[in-house]
mmCIF file of C-alpha atoms in Angstrom:
data_model
loop_
_atom_site.group_PDB
_atom_site.id
_atom_site.type_symbol
_atom_site.label_atom_id
_atom_site.label_comp_id
_atom_site.label_asym_id
_atom_site.label_seq_id
_atom_site.Cartn_x
_atom_site.Cartn_y
_atom_site.Cartn_z
ATOM 1 C CA MET A 665 116.446 39.216 -21.741
ATOM 2 C CA THR A 666 114.529 35.946 -21.774
ATOM 3 C CA ALA A 667 116.230 34.856 -24.985
ATOM 4 C CA GLY A 668 119.605 35.607 -23.420
ATOM 5 C CA ALA A 669 118.753 33.693 -20.254
ATOM 6 C CA ARG A 670 117.838 30.645 -22.313
ATOM 7 C CA ARG A 671 121.388 30.578 -23.669
ATOM 8 C CA VAL A 672 123.033 30.405 -20.234
ATOM 9 C CA PRO A 673 123.860 26.919 -18.875
ATOM 10 C CA GLY A 674 122.135 26.291 -15.562
ATOM 11 C CA LEU A 675 119.555 28.991 -16.190
ATOM 12 C CA ALA A 676 117.930 27.825 -19.403
ATOM 13 C CA GLY A 677 115.675 25.324 -17.646
ATOM 14 C CA ALA A 678 114.354 27.942 -15.257
ATOM 15 C CA VAL A 679 113.065 30.134 -18.067
ATOM 16 C CA GLY A 680 111.539 27.468 -20.261
ATOM 17 C CA GLY A 681 108.063 27.756 -21.698
ATOM 18 C CA PRO A 682 106.283 30.653 -23.393
ATOM 19 C CA LEU A 683 106.397 34.254 -22.247
ATOM 20 C CA ASP A 684 103.650 35.473 -19.918
ATOM 21 C CA GLY A 685 102.055 37.947 -22.318
ATOM 22 C CA ALA A 686 99.931 39.682 -19.677
ATOM 23 C CA ALA A 687 102.977 40.311 -17.490
ATOM 24 C CA VAL A 688 104.970 41.608 -20.467
ATOM 25 C CA PHE A 689 102.189 44.008 -21.452
ATOM 26 C CA ALA A 690 101.776 45.214 -17.867
ATOM 27 C CA HIS A 691 105.505 45.899 -17.596
ATOM 28 C CA ARG A 692 105.425 47.783 -20.929
ATOM 29 C CA ASP A 693 102.463 49.872 -19.807
ATOM 30 C CA TYR A 694 104.218 50.764 -16.549
ATOM 31 C CA TRP A 695 107.281 52.067 -18.414
ATOM 32 C CA VAL A 696 105.161 54.243 -20.703
ATOM 33 C CA GLY A 697 103.225 55.704 -17.794
ATOM 34 C CA ASP A 698 100.096 53.743 -18.688
ATOM 35 C CA TRP A 699 99.991 55.769 -21.922
ATOM 36 C CA LYS A 700 99.535 59.038 -20.037
ATOM 37 C CA ASP A 701 101.860 62.052 -20.006
ATOM 38 C CA GLN A 702 101.337 63.142 -16.402
ATOM 39 C CA GLY A 703 104.955 62.445 -15.493
ATOM 40 C CA GLN A 704 106.138 64.846 -18.169
ATOM 41 C CA ILE A 705 103.523 67.421 -17.163
ATOM 42 C CA ASP A 706 104.749 67.267 -13.559
ATOM 43 C CA TRP A 707 108.308 67.847 -14.757
ATOM 44 C CA LEU A 708 107.270 70.817 -16.894
ATOM 45 C CA ASP A 709 105.360 72.293 -13.965
ATOM 46 C CA SER A 710 108.488 71.996 -11.820
ATOM 47 C CA THR A 711 110.419 74.125 -14.323
ATOM 48 C CA GLY A 712 107.836 76.898 -14.355
ATOM 49 C CA ALA A 713 106.641 76.133 -17.874
ATOM 50 C CA HIS A 714 102.993 76.632 -18.841
ATOM 51 C CA VAL A 715 101.269 73.817 -20.738
ATOM 52 C CA TYR A 716 98.380 74.486 -23.116
ATOM 53 C CA ARG A 717 96.585 71.390 -24.378
ATOM 54 C CA GLY A 718 94.942 71.484 -27.755
ATOM 55 C CA HIS A 719 95.561 71.956 -31.455
ATOM 56 C CA GLY A 720 98.456 74.374 -31.906
ATOM 57 C CA ARG A 721 99.060 76.303 -35.127
ATOM 58 C CA LEU A 722 101.508 78.983 -36.135
ATOM 59 C CA TYR A 723 99.637 82.263 -36.293
ATOM 60 C CA GLY A 724 102.118 84.529 -37.995
ATOM 61 C CA ILE A 725 105.559 85.709 -36.908
ATOM 62 C CA ARG A 726 106.400 84.572 -33.347
ATOM 63 C CA LYS A 727 102.767 83.672 -32.648
ATOM 64 C CA VAL A 728 101.008 80.385 -31.926
ATOM 65 C CA ALA A 729 97.259 79.854 -31.650
ATOM 66 C CA VAL A 730 95.976 76.982 -29.493
ATOM 67 C CA THR A 731 92.419 75.669 -29.560
ATOM 68 C CA SER A 732 91.697 73.517 -26.512
ATOM 69 C CA PRO A 733 89.486 70.398 -26.581
ATOM 70 C CA GLU A 734 86.856 72.508 -24.816
ATOM 71 C CA GLY A 735 86.926 75.078 -27.605
ATOM 72 C CA GLU A 736 88.927 77.756 -25.799
ATOM 73 C CA HIS A 737 91.180 79.820 -28.066
ATOM 74 C CA HIS A 738 94.544 81.196 -26.967
ATOM 75 C CA VAL A 739 97.065 83.241 -28.946
ATOM 76 C CA LEU A 740 100.578 83.096 -27.527
ATOM 77 C CA SER A 741 103.375 85.476 -28.527
ATOM 78 C CA ALA A 742 107.062 84.604 -28.220
ATOM 79 C CA ARG A 743 109.736 87.167 -27.436
ATOM 80 C CA HIS A 744 112.488 85.178 -29.107
ATOM 81 C CA ALA A 745 111.558 81.868 -30.712
ATOM 82 C CA VAL A 746 108.939 79.284 -31.585
ATOM 83 C CA VAL A 747 109.978 75.628 -31.823
ATOM 84 C CA VAL A 748 108.055 73.100 -33.914
ATOM 85 C CA ALA A 749 108.357 69.550 -32.579
ATOM 86 C CA THR A 750 105.306 67.806 -34.014
ATOM 87 C CA GLY A 751 107.075 64.590 -35.006
ATOM 88 C CA THR A 752 105.934 62.154 -37.667
ATOM 89 C CA ARG A 753 103.132 59.750 -38.458
ATOM 90 C CA ALA A 754 103.227 56.346 -40.075
ATOM 91 C CA VAL A 755 102.840 56.231 -43.851
ATOM 92 C CA ILE A 756 100.347 53.681 -45.154
ATOM 93 C CA PRO A 757 100.620 53.170 -48.919
ATOM 94 C CA ASP A 758 97.481 53.698 -50.971
ATOM 95 C CA LEU A 759 96.878 50.063 -51.859
ATOM 96 C CA PRO A 760 93.541 48.693 -53.087
ATOM 97 C CA GLY A 761 91.534 47.571 -50.057
ATOM 98 C CA ILE A 762 93.845 49.127 -47.459
ATOM 99 C CA ALA A 763 91.258 51.617 -46.172
ATOM 100 C CA GLY A 764 88.927 48.924 -44.882
ATOM 101 C CA ALA A 765 91.647 46.579 -43.661
ATOM 102 C CA ARG A 766 92.416 48.491 -40.442
ATOM 103 C CA PRO A 767 96.164 47.792 -40.607
ATOM 104 C CA TRP A 768 98.412 48.263 -37.613
ATOM 105 C CA THR A 769 101.064 50.964 -37.612
ATOM 106 C CA SER A 770 103.879 51.213 -35.098
ATOM 107 C CA ARG A 771 101.381 52.721 -32.630
ATOM 108 C CA GLU A 772 99.083 49.687 -32.607
ATOM 109 C CA ALA A 773 101.992 47.251 -32.787
ATOM 110 C CA THR A 774 103.510 48.669 -29.592
ATOM 111 C CA SER A 775 100.258 49.066 -27.647
ATOM 112 C CA ALA A 776 98.240 45.928 -28.485
ATOM 113 C CA GLN A 777 97.061 43.936 -25.478
ATOM 114 C CA GLN A 778 97.188 40.447 -26.970
ATOM 115 C CA ALA A 779 99.252 38.593 -29.507
ATOM 116 C CA PRO A 780 97.564 37.855 -32.840
ATOM 117 C CA GLY A 781 97.757 34.264 -33.955
ATOM 118 C CA ARG A 782 99.249 35.268 -37.313
ATOM 119 C CA LEU A 783 100.888 38.618 -37.944
ATOM 120 C CA LEU A 784 101.818 39.830 -41.420
ATOM 121 C CA ILE A 785 104.417 42.620 -41.499
ATOM 122 C CA VAL A 786 105.064 44.663 -44.626
ATOM 123 C CA GLY A 787 108.421 46.434 -44.649
ATOM 124 C CA GLY A 788 112.074 45.858 -43.841
ATOM 125 C CA SER A 789 112.687 48.800 -41.527
ATOM 126 C CA VAL A 790 113.663 48.963 -37.878
ATOM 127 C CA VAL A 791 109.980 48.876 -36.908
ATOM 128 C CA ALA A 792 109.444 45.760 -39.009
ATOM 129 C CA ALA A 793 112.440 43.949 -37.537
ATOM 130 C CA GLU A 794 111.760 44.919 -33.925
ATOM 131 C CA MET A 795 108.058 44.103 -34.049
ATOM 132 C CA ALA A 796 108.735 40.791 -35.797
ATOM 133 C CA THR A 797 111.102 39.878 -32.974
ATOM 134 C CA ALA A 798 108.716 40.960 -30.226
ATOM 135 C CA TRP A 799 105.532 39.357 -31.518
ATOM 136 C CA GLN A 800 107.227 36.124 -32.554
ATOM 137 C CA ALA A 801 108.521 35.841 -28.980
ATOM 138 C CA LEU A 802 105.013 36.550 -27.650
ATOM 139 C CA GLY A 803 103.579 33.640 -29.611
ATOM 140 C CA SER A 804 102.476 35.035 -32.963
ATOM 141 C CA GLN A 805 103.345 33.332 -36.220
ATOM 142 C CA VAL A 806 105.097 36.187 -37.999
ATOM 143 C CA THR A 807 105.616 36.667 -41.728
ATOM 144 C CA VAL A 808 107.747 39.616 -42.869
ATOM 145 C CA LEU A 809 107.376 40.822 -46.449
ATOM 146 C CA VAL A 810 110.296 42.961 -47.631
ATOM 147 C CA ARG A 811 110.265 44.720 -50.983
ATOM 148 C CA GLY A 812 114.044 45.135 -50.980
ATOM 149 C CA SER A 813 116.795 42.567 -50.737
ATOM 150 C CA ARG A 814 117.223 42.538 -46.938
ATOM 151 C CA LEU A 815 116.121 43.760 -43.538
ATOM 152 C CA LEU A 816 117.642 46.929 -42.056
ATOM 153 C CA PRO A 817 118.841 48.327 -45.398
ATOM 154 C CA ARG A 818 120.470 51.416 -43.865
ATOM 155 C CA MET A 819 122.877 49.370 -41.762
ATOM 156 C CA GLU A 820 125.804 47.190 -42.808
ATOM 157 C CA PRO A 821 124.505 44.211 -44.827
ATOM 158 C CA PHE A 822 125.455 41.654 -42.183
ATOM 159 C CA ALA A 823 123.102 43.314 -39.670
ATOM 160 C CA GLY A 824 119.938 42.511 -41.593
ATOM 161 C CA GLU A 825 121.271 39.102 -42.541
ATOM 162 C CA LEU A 826 121.945 38.029 -38.945
ATOM 163 C CA VAL A 827 118.588 39.359 -37.714
ATOM 164 C CA ALA A 828 116.743 37.580 -40.540
ATOM 165 C CA GLU A 829 118.551 34.320 -39.782
ATOM 166 C CA ALA A 830 117.591 34.571 -36.114
ATOM 167 C CA LEU A 831 113.967 35.352 -36.924
ATOM 168 C CA SER A 832 113.816 32.342 -39.224
ATOM 169 C CA ALA A 833 115.375 30.131 -36.558
ATOM 170 C CA ALA A 834 112.690 31.342 -34.109
ATOM 171 C CA GLY A 835 109.953 30.264 -36.524
ATOM 172 C CA ALA A 836 109.202 33.492 -38.379
ATOM 173 C CA VAL A 837 109.117 33.685 -42.171
ATOM 174 C CA VAL A 838 111.161 36.445 -43.813
ATOM 175 C CA ARG A 839 110.614 36.941 -47.534
ATOM 176 C CA THR A 840 112.594 39.482 -49.527
ATOM 177 C CA GLY A 841 112.023 40.861 -53.006
ATOM 178 C CA VAL A 842 108.244 40.710 -52.708
ATOM 179 C CA SER A 843 105.701 43.442 -53.375
ATOM 180 C CA VAL A 844 102.198 43.785 -51.942
ATOM 181 C CA GLU A 845 99.625 44.902 -54.511
ATOM 182 C CA ALA A 846 96.335 44.734 -52.584
ATOM 183 C CA VAL A 847 94.786 44.012 -49.192
ATOM 184 C CA VAL A 848 91.479 42.269 -48.490
ATOM 185 C CA ARG A 849 89.543 42.203 -45.225
ATOM 186 C CA ASP A 850 85.824 41.571 -44.957
ATOM 187 C CA GLY A 851 83.931 42.871 -41.937
ATOM 188 C CA SER A 852 85.178 44.421 -38.728
ATOM 189 C CA THR A 853 86.831 41.200 -37.571
ATOM 190 C CA GLY A 854 88.282 38.173 -39.224
ATOM 191 C CA PRO A 855 91.428 37.475 -41.189
ATOM 192 C CA VAL A 856 93.252 39.889 -43.462
ATOM 193 C CA GLN A 857 94.760 38.883 -46.775
ATOM 194 C CA VAL A 858 97.561 40.469 -48.761
ATOM 195 C CA VAL A 859 97.890 39.917 -52.479
ATOM 196 C CA LEU A 860 101.452 39.786 -53.773
ATOM 197 C CA ALA A 861 102.668 40.674 -57.238
ATOM 198 C CA GLY A 862 102.012 37.556 -59.296
ATOM 199 C CA GLY A 863 98.777 36.782 -57.480
ATOM 200 C CA GLU A 864 99.937 34.842 -54.404
ATOM 201 C CA ILE A 865 97.687 35.421 -51.382
ATOM 202 C CA LEU A 866 98.854 35.323 -47.764
ATOM 203 C CA GLU A 867 96.500 35.405 -44.791
ATOM 204 C CA GLY A 868 96.948 36.681 -41.245
ATOM 205 C CA ASP A 869 94.957 37.859 -38.254
ATOM 206 C CA GLU A 870 96.581 41.302 -38.200
ATOM 207 C CA LEU A 871 98.614 43.316 -40.686
ATOM 208 C CA LEU A 872 101.386 45.731 -39.691
ATOM 209 C CA MET A 873 102.428 48.292 -42.298
ATOM 210 C CA ALA A 874 105.986 49.349 -41.442
ATOM 211 C CA THR A 875 106.457 51.405 -44.580
ATOM 212 C CA GLY A 876 107.936 54.736 -43.553
ATOM 213 C CA ARG A 877 107.147 58.036 -41.819
ATOM 214 C CA ALA A 878 105.789 61.425 -42.880
ATOM 215 C CA PRO A 879 105.929 64.769 -41.028
ATOM 216 C CA ARG A 880 102.973 66.001 -39.001
ATOM 217 C CA THR A 881 102.846 69.422 -40.630
ATOM 218 C CA GLU A 882 99.569 69.362 -42.555
ATOM 219 C CA ASP A 883 97.642 71.701 -40.272
ATOM 220 C CA ILE A 884 100.063 73.609 -38.070
ATOM 221 C CA GLY A 885 99.906 76.972 -39.797
ATOM 222 C CA LEU A 886 103.085 76.821 -41.859
ATOM 223 C CA ASP A 887 101.264 78.731 -44.577
ATOM 224 C CA THR A 888 100.923 81.736 -42.243
ATOM 225 C CA VAL A 889 104.711 82.187 -42.320
ATOM 226 C CA GLY A 890 105.263 81.379 -45.988
ATOM 227 C CA LEU A 891 106.159 77.711 -45.672
ATOM 228 C CA PRO A 892 104.421 74.839 -47.489
ATOM 229 C CA ALA A 893 102.114 72.677 -45.406
ATOM 230 C CA GLY A 894 102.607 68.946 -45.195
ATOM 231 C CA GLY A 895 106.335 68.736 -45.852
ATOM 232 C CA TRP A 896 109.508 68.318 -43.858
ATOM 233 C CA ILE A 897 110.817 71.501 -42.243
ATOM 234 C CA GLY A 898 114.391 72.147 -43.336
ATOM 235 C CA VAL A 899 116.760 73.606 -40.755
ATOM 236 C CA ASP A 900 120.418 74.597 -40.386
ATOM 237 C CA ASP A 901 122.784 73.033 -37.860
ATOM 238 C CA THR A 902 121.339 75.178 -35.044
ATOM 239 C CA CYS A 903 117.906 73.738 -35.963
ATOM 240 C CA ARG A 904 116.716 77.169 -37.133
ATOM 241 C CA VAL A 905 114.551 77.413 -40.249
ATOM 242 C CA PRO A 906 116.409 79.384 -42.960
ATOM 243 C CA GLY A 907 114.796 82.737 -43.672
ATOM 244 C CA HIS A 908 113.010 82.821 -40.295
ATOM 245 C CA ASP A 909 115.261 84.070 -37.507
ATOM 246 C CA TRP A 910 112.695 83.108 -34.828
ATOM 247 C CA LEU A 911 111.505 79.675 -36.027
ATOM 248 C CA TYR A 912 113.125 76.349 -35.097
ATOM 249 C CA ALA A 913 112.227 72.703 -35.721
ATOM 250 C CA VAL A 914 113.562 69.772 -33.714
ATOM 251 C CA GLY A 915 113.037 66.026 -33.808
ATOM 252 C CA ASP A 916 111.634 63.915 -36.612
ATOM 253 C CA VAL A 917 109.856 66.842 -38.269
ATOM 254 C CA ASN A 918 113.130 68.289 -39.611
ATOM 255 C CA HIS A 919 114.101 64.953 -41.209
ATOM 256 C CA ARG A 920 117.714 65.111 -40.007
ATOM 257 C CA ALA A 921 117.650 61.993 -37.850
ATOM 258 C CA LEU A 922 114.391 60.212 -37.023
ATOM 259 C CA LEU A 923 115.423 58.898 -33.607
ATOM 260 C CA THR A 924 114.184 59.837 -30.131
ATOM 261 C CA HIS A 925 117.637 60.458 -28.708
ATOM 262 C CA GLN A 926 118.579 62.696 -31.637
ATOM 263 C CA GLY A 927 115.416 64.740 -31.097
ATOM 264 C CA LYS A 928 116.517 65.317 -27.507
ATOM 265 C CA TYR A 929 120.004 66.217 -28.698
ATOM 266 C CA GLN A 930 118.632 68.696 -31.221
ATOM 267 C CA ALA A 931 116.466 70.252 -28.511
ATOM 268 C CA ARG A 932 119.571 70.847 -26.379
ATOM 269 C CA ILE A 933 121.406 72.412 -29.318
ATOM 270 C CA ALA A 934 118.427 74.575 -30.331
ATOM 271 C CA GLY A 935 117.841 75.662 -26.737
ATOM 272 C CA ALA A 936 121.457 76.752 -26.382
ATOM 273 C CA ALA A 937 121.317 78.609 -29.701
ATOM 274 C CA ILE A 938 118.055 80.387 -28.798
ATOM 275 C CA ALA A 939 119.474 81.454 -25.445
ATOM 276 C CA ALA A 940 122.701 82.713 -27.004
ATOM 277 C CA ARG A 941 120.900 84.689 -29.680
ATOM 278 C CA ALA A 942 118.524 86.159 -27.099
ATOM 279 C CA ALA A 943 121.492 87.273 -24.995
ATOM 280 C CA GLY A 944 123.347 88.626 -28.015
ATOM 281 C CA THR A 945 126.367 86.410 -27.419
ATOM 282 C CA PRO A 946 128.394 84.848 -30.270
ATOM 283 C CA LEU A 947 127.426 81.375 -31.444
ATOM 284 C CA ASP A 948 129.823 78.480 -31.942
ATOM 285 C CA THR A 949 128.374 76.845 -35.055
ATOM 286 C CA GLY A 950 131.474 75.116 -36.399
ATOM 287 C CA PRO A 951 131.643 71.315 -36.461
ATOM 288 C CA TRP A 952 131.109 69.980 -32.931
ATOM 289 C CA GLY A 953 130.425 73.509 -31.683
ATOM 290 C CA ALA A 954 128.071 74.165 -28.766
ATOM 291 C CA HIS A 955 125.395 75.431 -31.154
ATOM 292 C CA ALA A 956 125.690 72.892 -33.997
ATOM 293 C CA ALA A 957 123.944 69.507 -34.206
ATOM 294 C CA THR A 958 126.975 67.906 -35.852
ATOM 295 C CA ALA A 959 126.245 64.435 -34.495
ATOM 296 C CA ASP A 960 123.163 64.204 -36.727
ATOM 297 C CA THR A 961 125.405 63.702 -39.733
ATOM 298 C CA HIS A 962 128.769 62.557 -38.345
ATOM 299 C CA ALA A 963 128.114 60.400 -35.285
ATOM 300 C CA LEU A 964 124.509 59.249 -35.382
ATOM 301 C CA PRO A 965 123.994 56.242 -33.062
ATOM 302 C CA GLN A 966 121.169 53.740 -33.380
ATOM 303 C CA ALA A 967 120.214 50.598 -31.499
ATOM 304 C CA VAL A 968 117.792 48.085 -32.992
ATOM 305 C CA PHE A 969 116.172 45.938 -30.321
ATOM 306 C CA THR A 970 115.931 42.675 -32.154
ATOM 307 C CA ASP A 971 117.442 39.326 -31.152
ATOM 308 C CA PRO A 972 120.304 39.633 -31.842
ATOM 309 C CA GLU A 973 120.496 43.367 -31.285
ATOM 310 C CA ALA A 974 122.028 45.533 -33.997
ATOM 311 C CA ALA A 975 123.729 48.826 -33.135
ATOM 312 C CA ALA A 976 125.684 51.278 -35.234
ATOM 313 C CA VAL A 977 127.140 54.780 -35.218
ATOM 314 C CA GLY A 978 128.492 56.959 -38.004
ATOM 315 C CA LEU A 979 128.925 55.839 -41.598
ATOM 316 C CA THR A 980 128.616 52.399 -43.097
ATOM 317 C CA LEU A 981 131.361 51.260 -45.466
ATOM 318 C CA ALA A 982 129.181 52.041 -48.492
ATOM 319 C CA GLU A 983 128.280 55.498 -47.174
ATOM 320 C CA ALA A 984 131.908 56.336 -46.457
ATOM 321 C CA GLU A 985 132.956 55.265 -49.952
ATOM 322 C CA ARG A 986 130.157 57.272 -51.552
ATOM 323 C CA ALA A 987 131.285 60.312 -49.561
ATOM 324 C CA GLY A 988 134.740 60.016 -51.132
ATOM 325 C CA HIS A 989 136.685 58.851 -48.077
ATOM 326 C CA ARG A 990 139.644 56.478 -48.477
ATOM 327 C CA VAL A 991 138.543 53.791 -46.063
ATOM 328 C CA ARG A 992 139.060 50.248 -44.901
ATOM 329 C CA ALA A 993 136.516 48.011 -43.196
ATOM 330 C CA VAL A 994 137.832 45.844 -40.362
ATOM 331 C CA ASP A 995 135.595 42.925 -39.395
ATOM 332 C CA TYR A 996 135.647 40.564 -36.446
ATOM 333 C CA ASP A 997 133.471 37.640 -35.397
ATOM 334 C CA LEU A 998 132.031 38.612 -32.006
ATOM 335 C CA SER A 999 131.608 34.978 -31.004
ATOM 336 C CA LYS A 1000 135.397 34.656 -30.796
ATOM 337 C CA VAL A 1001 135.606 37.154 -27.921
ATOM 338 C CA SER A 1002 135.884 35.468 -24.514
ATOM 339 C CA GLY A 1003 133.136 37.598 -23.021
ATOM 340 C CA ALA A 1004 130.678 36.477 -25.703
ATOM 341 C CA GLY A 1005 131.035 32.847 -24.692
ATOM 342 C CA LEU A 1006 130.414 33.780 -21.077
ATOM 343 C CA TYR A 1007 127.405 35.883 -22.048
ATOM 344 C CA ALA A 1008 125.630 33.014 -23.782
ATOM 345 C CA ASP A 1009 126.200 29.589 -25.288
ATOM 346 C CA GLY A 1010 126.041 29.689 -29.056
ATOM 347 C CA TYR A 1011 126.619 33.442 -29.176
ATOM 348 C CA ARG A 1012 126.563 34.743 -32.752
ATOM 349 C CA GLY A 1013 127.549 38.216 -33.772
ATOM 350 C CA GLN A 1014 129.667 40.435 -35.962
ATOM 351 C CA ALA A 1015 131.598 43.686 -35.545
ATOM 352 C CA ARG A 1016 132.895 46.172 -38.093
ATOM 353 C CA MET A 1017 134.778 49.418 -37.844
ATOM 354 C CA VAL A 1018 135.219 51.732 -40.837
ATOM 355 C CA VAL A 1019 138.621 53.440 -40.720
ATOM 356 C CA ASP A 1020 139.517 56.700 -42.448
ATOM 357 C CA LEU A 1021 142.957 55.726 -43.762
ATOM 358 C CA ASP A 1022 144.107 59.317 -44.254
ATOM 359 C CA ARG A 1023 143.336 60.473 -40.716
ATOM 360 C CA GLU A 1024 143.413 57.079 -38.929
ATOM 361 C CA ILE A 1025 140.155 57.720 -37.104
ATOM 362 C CA LEU A 1026 136.892 55.818 -37.102
ATOM 363 C CA LEU A 1027 134.077 56.974 -39.370
ATOM 364 C CA GLY A 1028 131.650 54.257 -38.327
ATOM 365 C CA VAL A 1029 131.200 51.179 -36.154
ATOM 366 C CA THR A 1030 128.566 48.420 -36.241
ATOM 367 C CA PHE A 1031 127.928 45.649 -33.721
ATOM 368 C CA VAL A 1032 125.405 42.826 -34.108
ATOM 369 C CA GLY A 1033 124.868 40.303 -31.339
ATOM 370 C CA PRO A 1034 123.097 39.754 -28.012
ATOM 371 C CA GLY A 1035 123.722 42.783 -25.809
ATOM 372 C CA ALA A 1036 125.219 44.776 -28.699
ATOM 373 C CA ALA A 1037 123.186 47.902 -27.870
ATOM 374 C CA GLU A 1038 125.241 48.368 -24.701
ATOM 375 C CA LEU A 1039 128.466 48.393 -26.734
ATOM 376 C CA ILE A 1040 127.571 51.259 -29.028
ATOM 377 C CA HIS A 1041 128.192 54.239 -26.752
ATOM 378 C CA ALA A 1042 131.913 53.527 -26.578
ATOM 379 C CA ALA A 1043 131.927 53.548 -30.369
ATOM 380 C CA THR A 1044 129.913 56.786 -30.386
ATOM 381 C CA ILE A 1045 132.556 58.441 -28.208
ATOM 382 C CA ALA A 1046 135.317 57.211 -30.525
ATOM 383 C CA VAL A 1047 133.545 58.505 -33.638
ATOM 384 C CA ALA A 1048 132.286 61.808 -32.200
ATOM 385 C CA GLY A 1049 135.621 62.467 -30.505
ATOM 386 C CA GLU A 1050 137.591 61.533 -33.629
ATOM 387 C CA VAL A 1051 139.861 59.539 -31.334
ATOM 388 C CA PRO A 1052 143.012 58.483 -33.216
ATOM 389 C CA ILE A 1053 143.533 54.748 -33.526
ATOM 390 C CA ALA A 1054 146.925 55.202 -31.900
ATOM 391 C CA ARG A 1055 145.144 56.452 -28.764
ATOM 392 C CA LEU A 1056 142.389 53.824 -28.923
ATOM 393 C CA TRP A 1057 145.173 51.238 -28.623
ATOM 394 C CA HIS A 1058 145.622 52.482 -25.043
ATOM 395 C CA ALA A 1059 141.908 52.209 -24.163
ATOM 396 C CA VAL A 1060 142.210 48.774 -22.581
ATOM 397 C CA PRO A 1061 138.973 46.723 -22.452
ATOM 398 C CA ALA A 1062 138.332 44.780 -19.256
ATOM 399 C CA PHE A 1063 138.734 41.002 -19.370
ATOM 400 C CA PRO A 1064 136.567 38.994 -19.881
ATOM 401 C CA THR A 1065 133.943 41.273 -21.433
ATOM 402 C CA ILE A 1066 132.466 41.477 -24.913
ATOM 403 C CA SER A 1067 134.165 44.892 -25.144
ATOM 404 C CA GLU A 1068 137.401 43.029 -25.829
ATOM 405 C CA VAL A 1069 136.194 43.108 -29.415
ATOM 406 C CA TRP A 1070 137.823 46.561 -29.536
ATOM 407 C CA LEU A 1071 141.239 45.002 -28.951
ATOM 408 C CA ARG A 1072 140.590 42.368 -31.607
ATOM 409 C CA LEU A 1073 139.458 44.970 -34.146
ATOM 410 C CA LEU A 1074 142.534 47.091 -33.518
ATOM 411 C CA GLU A 1075 144.799 44.048 -33.749
ATOM 412 C CA ALA A 1076 143.175 43.112 -37.055
ATOM 413 C CA TYR A 1077 143.681 46.648 -38.368
ATOM 414 C CA ARG A 1078 147.317 46.702 -37.352
ATOM 415 C CA GLY A 1079 147.887 43.258 -38.749
#
């Protein structure tokens, strides 16, 4: 928001100077309930649910054992279903010296109470890009070390390129094609060093490892029901575990779509499926059915909160081509939309829609630019609803908004 305000004539001077870190952290803490879950507990209580705190483990068919922090042991039996929703943890590669280096993961990077002077980030993922943006804005000197060729490798190439350009313009250093071979940190405080392939050494005050996620399934009793511990839990489109008519897994742990909003979506689908099966009513498990998490694979939306923001839904051009679709990518420069110029001086952005030429529907859409995250739901509706381009032509965007990019994309497609 501050970056956007600085691009508006007449307002830029009022928001000059560095961010007030303490105020930013206080606002963050407020929105996460001061890192407590009481708000969610109150909601669960209001629904009549019972909450047991402690270490939960599967304890055989339809049973869960919970050991409380006080050592109390409870065994709970389900009439119909047990749902595993244990999420994921950050993966820290087994590099020489990493154990004593106390690296940040996404947890520390989002909860720290002061900005490090120099922050080294290893990885090119969403976490890497978002945290680079945030901590650079809060005053850290950020260096991002990417093993691959670009940031945000799962999005359209221009997304990572535009975010990297903006980070560089803000003073961060983004290096691609580099590999970290070792980490050095002496003592409980002091600088941390990373050793790159070839021997180059970089130094920072903190190190963030944004190098992937792994499921939290090591000690939840999967072995008691014949499943291997420590791995992802495979599920069908109702989020039920094959071979176990009572066991479900939702959220990151099933590896379908590692996004908070998709975990909530899967929970709604699984809940509906559990209720239907308990009542003995038929299930609608076809594509887009009431009991199928089709959006996980066909209309998955994601917003990356960098500056500029990057948002996408559905397939990229490369993914669509690999899947065998006959497609065409239609691109448009977002800065040429009237609403973009009103949003901010010097607005830079890009839009792409991937068109299925046989069905004339959209398989994917990507927006990159300030405020782009607020554009993506319209695209999600178009992709999930398989809205024909002929009908989208009649969805008139209001003037003068950035959403006029839809008209420009359709005009470009129609020639």
